[in-house]
Amino acid sequence: VDLSAGGGNAHLGDGVGDALITALGRVDGLRVTARTSSFALRDARLDVRAIGDTLGVATVVEGSVRREGDRLRVSAQLVDARTGYEIWSARYDREADAAPAAQAQTAGATARALR
């Protein structure tokens, strides 16, 4: 979700999503929903339990990006899709021109949390 004032930064969230799918796909024994399936529900405004049912998954990664001037904040949460309760969360603050580093950091930390 793009939480930036005025929007226009959804591409940053897409980058984080792509990085997450790639990083999580490398975790042995973990099944990761394809980008086309997960991104199809991105703007659906569904409860996480409905998303879990639709995708047939036990855990959902939610997140947001917020750009304020020269700063970028990326937040990620792992949510139990059966209960709707948060399992893990993290927030990363970076310079806006370091978006790829924030994407990689978020993806790596989320993959480690799932392991």
PDB file of C-alpha atoms in Angstrom:
ATOM      1  CA  VAL A   1       0.000   0.000   0.000  1.00  0.00           C
ATOM      2  CA  ASP A   2       1.278   3.465  -0.907  1.00  0.00           C
ATOM      3  CA  LEU A   3       0.798   5.702   2.147  1.00  0.00           C
ATOM      4  CA  SER A   4       2.677   8.652   0.663  1.00  0.00           C
ATOM      5  CA  ALA A   5       0.942  12.020   0.766  1.00  0.00           C
ATOM      6  CA  GLY A   6      -0.549  12.458  -2.681  1.00  0.00           C
ATOM      7  CA  GLY A   7       0.236   8.878  -3.701  1.00  0.00           C
ATOM      8  CA  GLY A   8       2.275   8.255  -6.824  1.00  0.00           C
ATOM      9  CA  ASN A   9       4.684   5.817  -5.206  1.00  0.00           C
ATOM     10  CA  ALA A  10       2.885   2.510  -5.765  1.00  0.00           C
ATOM     11  CA  HIS A  11       5.826   1.413  -7.910  1.00  0.00           C
ATOM     12  CA  LEU A  12       7.958   1.316  -4.761  1.00  0.00           C
ATOM     13  CA  GLY A  13       5.535  -1.139  -3.166  1.00  0.00           C
ATOM     14  CA  ASP A  14       5.545  -3.211  -6.350  1.00  0.00           C
ATOM     15  CA  GLY A  15       9.325  -3.378  -6.113  1.00  0.00           C
ATOM     16  CA  VAL A  16       9.153  -4.556  -2.516  1.00  0.00           C
ATOM     17  CA  GLY A  17       6.550  -7.157  -3.495  1.00  0.00           C
ATOM     18  CA  ASP A  18       8.711  -8.467  -6.315  1.00  0.00           C
ATOM     19  CA  ALA A  19      11.754  -8.631  -4.041  1.00  0.00           C
ATOM     20  CA  LEU A  20       9.750 -10.473  -1.380  1.00  0.00           C
ATOM     21  CA  ILE A  21       8.407 -13.049  -3.813  1.00  0.00           C
ATOM     22  CA  THR A  22      11.922 -13.698  -5.103  1.00  0.00           C
ATOM     23  CA  ALA A  23      13.489 -13.933  -1.628  1.00  0.00           C
ATOM     24  CA  LEU A  24      10.729 -16.087  -0.182  1.00  0.00           C
ATOM     25  CA  GLY A  25      10.803 -18.377  -3.212  1.00  0.00           C
ATOM     26  CA  ARG A  26      14.365 -19.290  -2.241  1.00  0.00           C
ATOM     27  CA  VAL A  27      13.362 -20.572   1.214  1.00  0.00           C
ATOM     28  CA  ASP A  28      13.441 -24.388   1.169  1.00  0.00           C
ATOM     29  CA  GLY A  29      10.072 -25.966   1.822  1.00  0.00           C
ATOM     30  CA  LEU A  30       8.143 -22.702   1.478  1.00  0.00           C
ATOM     31  CA  ARG A  31       5.449 -22.376  -1.163  1.00  0.00           C
ATOM     32  CA  VAL A  32       5.035 -18.815  -2.410  1.00  0.00           C
ATOM     33  CA  THR A  33       2.007 -17.564  -4.324  1.00  0.00           C
ATOM     34  CA  ALA A  34       2.860 -16.243  -7.778  1.00  0.00           C
ATOM     35  CA  ARG A  35       3.070 -12.498  -8.329  1.00  0.00           C
ATOM     36  CA  THR A  36       0.077 -12.470 -10.672  1.00  0.00           C
ATOM     37  CA  SER A  37      -2.095 -14.188  -8.059  1.00  0.00           C
ATOM     38  CA  SER A  38      -1.014 -12.107  -5.090  1.00  0.00           C
ATOM     39  CA  PHE A  39      -0.978  -8.767  -6.918  1.00  0.00           C
ATOM     40  CA  ALA A  40      -4.481  -9.456  -8.274  1.00  0.00           C
ATOM     41  CA  LEU A  41      -5.743  -9.054  -4.690  1.00  0.00           C
ATOM     42  CA  ARG A  42      -3.613  -6.026  -3.817  1.00  0.00           C
ATOM     43  CA  ASP A  43      -6.382  -3.429  -4.131  1.00  0.00           C
ATOM     44  CA  ALA A  44      -9.311  -5.734  -3.317  1.00  0.00           C
ATOM     45  CA  ARG A  45      -9.795  -4.391   0.240  1.00  0.00           C
ATOM     46  CA  LEU A  46     -10.420  -7.905   1.538  1.00  0.00           C
ATOM     47  CA  ASP A  47      -9.884  -9.096   5.092  1.00  0.00           C
ATOM     48  CA  VAL A  48      -6.635 -11.040   5.406  1.00  0.00           C
ATOM     49  CA  ARG A  49      -8.610 -14.188   6.268  1.00  0.00           C
ATOM     50  CA  ALA A  50     -10.503 -13.914   2.953  1.00  0.00           C
ATOM     51  CA  ILE A  51      -7.209 -13.387   1.129  1.00  0.00           C
ATOM     52  CA  GLY A  52      -5.770 -16.489   2.807  1.00  0.00           C
ATOM     53  CA  ASP A  53      -8.807 -18.530   1.802  1.00  0.00           C
ATOM     54  CA  THR A  54      -8.712 -17.256  -1.783  1.00  0.00           C
ATOM     55  CA  LEU A  55      -5.009 -18.002  -2.225  1.00  0.00           C
ATOM     56  CA  GLY A  56      -4.983 -21.165  -0.101  1.00  0.00           C
ATOM     57  CA  VAL A  57      -2.210 -19.864   2.159  1.00  0.00           C
ATOM     58  CA  ALA A  58      -1.572 -19.904   5.905  1.00  0.00           C
ATOM     59  CA  THR A  59       0.452 -16.680   6.071  1.00  0.00           C
ATOM     60  CA  VAL A  60       0.129 -13.369   4.256  1.00  0.00           C
ATOM     61  CA  VAL A  61       2.738 -10.627   3.935  1.00  0.00           C
ATOM     62  CA  GLU A  62       1.252  -7.133   4.164  1.00  0.00           C
ATOM     63  CA  GLY A  63       3.145  -3.925   3.836  1.00  0.00           C
ATOM     64  CA  SER A  64       3.304  -0.276   3.025  1.00  0.00           C
ATOM     65  CA  VAL A  65       5.639   2.313   1.586  1.00  0.00           C
ATOM     66  CA  ARG A  66       5.669   5.976   2.497  1.00  0.00           C
ATOM     67  CA  ARG A  67       7.804   8.603   0.864  1.00  0.00           C
ATOM     68  CA  GLU A  68       8.204  11.901   2.674  1.00  0.00           C
ATOM     69  CA  GLY A  69      10.592  14.239   0.915  1.00  0.00           C
ATOM     70  CA  ASP A  70      13.951  12.507   0.748  1.00  0.00           C
ATOM     71  CA  ARG A  71      12.985   9.722   3.165  1.00  0.00           C
ATOM     72  CA  LEU A  72      11.412   6.360   2.453  1.00  0.00           C
ATOM     73  CA  ARG A  73       9.717   4.144   5.042  1.00  0.00           C
ATOM     74  CA  VAL A  74       8.945   0.513   4.224  1.00  0.00           C
ATOM     75  CA  SER A  75       6.874  -1.555   6.661  1.00  0.00           C
ATOM     76  CA  ALA A  76       6.141  -5.261   6.442  1.00  0.00           C
ATOM     77  CA  GLN A  77       3.992  -7.597   8.504  1.00  0.00           C
ATOM     78  CA  LEU A  78       3.531 -11.360   8.493  1.00  0.00           C
ATOM     79  CA  VAL A  79      -0.072 -12.171   9.331  1.00  0.00           C
ATOM     80  CA  ASP A  80      -1.615 -15.517  10.229  1.00  0.00           C
ATOM     81  CA  ALA A  81      -4.302 -15.851   7.555  1.00  0.00           C
ATOM     82  CA  ARG A  82      -6.448 -18.117   9.717  1.00  0.00           C
ATOM     83  CA  THR A  83      -6.717 -15.755  12.688  1.00  0.00           C
ATOM     84  CA  GLY A  84      -5.836 -12.349  11.248  1.00  0.00           C
ATOM     85  CA  TYR A  85      -3.226 -11.839  13.979  1.00  0.00           C
ATOM     86  CA  GLU A  86       0.190 -10.383  13.290  1.00  0.00           C
ATOM     87  CA  ILE A  87       3.097 -12.793  13.689  1.00  0.00           C
ATOM     88  CA  TRP A  88       6.005 -10.453  12.952  1.00  0.00           C
ATOM     89  CA  SER A  89       6.586  -6.914  11.744  1.00  0.00           C
ATOM     90  CA  ALA A  90       9.420  -4.581  10.894  1.00  0.00           C
ATOM     91  CA  ARG A  91       9.950  -1.047   9.645  1.00  0.00           C
ATOM     92  CA  TYR A  92      12.857   0.286   7.603  1.00  0.00           C
ATOM     93  CA  ASP A  93      13.718   3.943   7.085  1.00  0.00           C
ATOM     94  CA  ARG A  94      16.077   4.928   4.274  1.00  0.00           C
ATOM     95  CA  GLU A  95      16.961   7.761   1.984  1.00  0.00           C
ATOM     96  CA  ALA A  96      14.504   7.723  -0.931  1.00  0.00           C
ATOM     97  CA  ASP A  97      17.300   7.182  -3.441  1.00  0.00           C
ATOM     98  CA  ALA A  98      18.143   3.936  -1.597  1.00  0.00           C
ATOM     99  CA  ALA A  99      14.820   2.276  -2.494  1.00  0.00           C
ATOM    100  CA  PRO A 100      16.452  -0.883  -3.895  1.00  0.00           C
ATOM    101  CA  ALA A 101      18.367  -1.345  -0.638  1.00  0.00           C
ATOM    102  CA  ALA A 102      15.160  -0.929   1.393  1.00  0.00           C
ATOM    103  CA  GLN A 103      13.436  -3.475  -0.843  1.00  0.00           C
ATOM    104  CA  ALA A 104      16.267  -5.980  -0.394  1.00  0.00           C
ATOM    105  CA  GLN A 105      16.438  -5.401   3.367  1.00  0.00           C
ATOM    106  CA  THR A 106      12.693  -5.913   3.774  1.00  0.00           C
ATOM    107  CA  ALA A 107      12.721  -9.068   1.651  1.00  0.00           C
ATOM    108  CA  GLY A 108      15.686 -10.567   3.478  1.00  0.00           C
ATOM    109  CA  ALA A 109      14.286  -9.872   6.946  1.00  0.00           C
ATOM    110  CA  THR A 110      10.894 -11.294   6.025  1.00  0.00           C
ATOM    111  CA  ALA A 111      12.479 -14.462   4.621  1.00  0.00           C
ATOM    112  CA  ARG A 112      14.530 -14.875   7.815  1.00  0.00           C
ATOM    113  CA  ALA A 113      11.397 -14.423   9.952  1.00  0.00           C
ATOM    114  CA  LEU A 114       9.612 -17.177   7.989  1.00  0.00           C
ATOM    115  CA  ARG A 115      12.531 -19.552   8.365  1.00  0.00           C
TER     116      ARG A 115
END
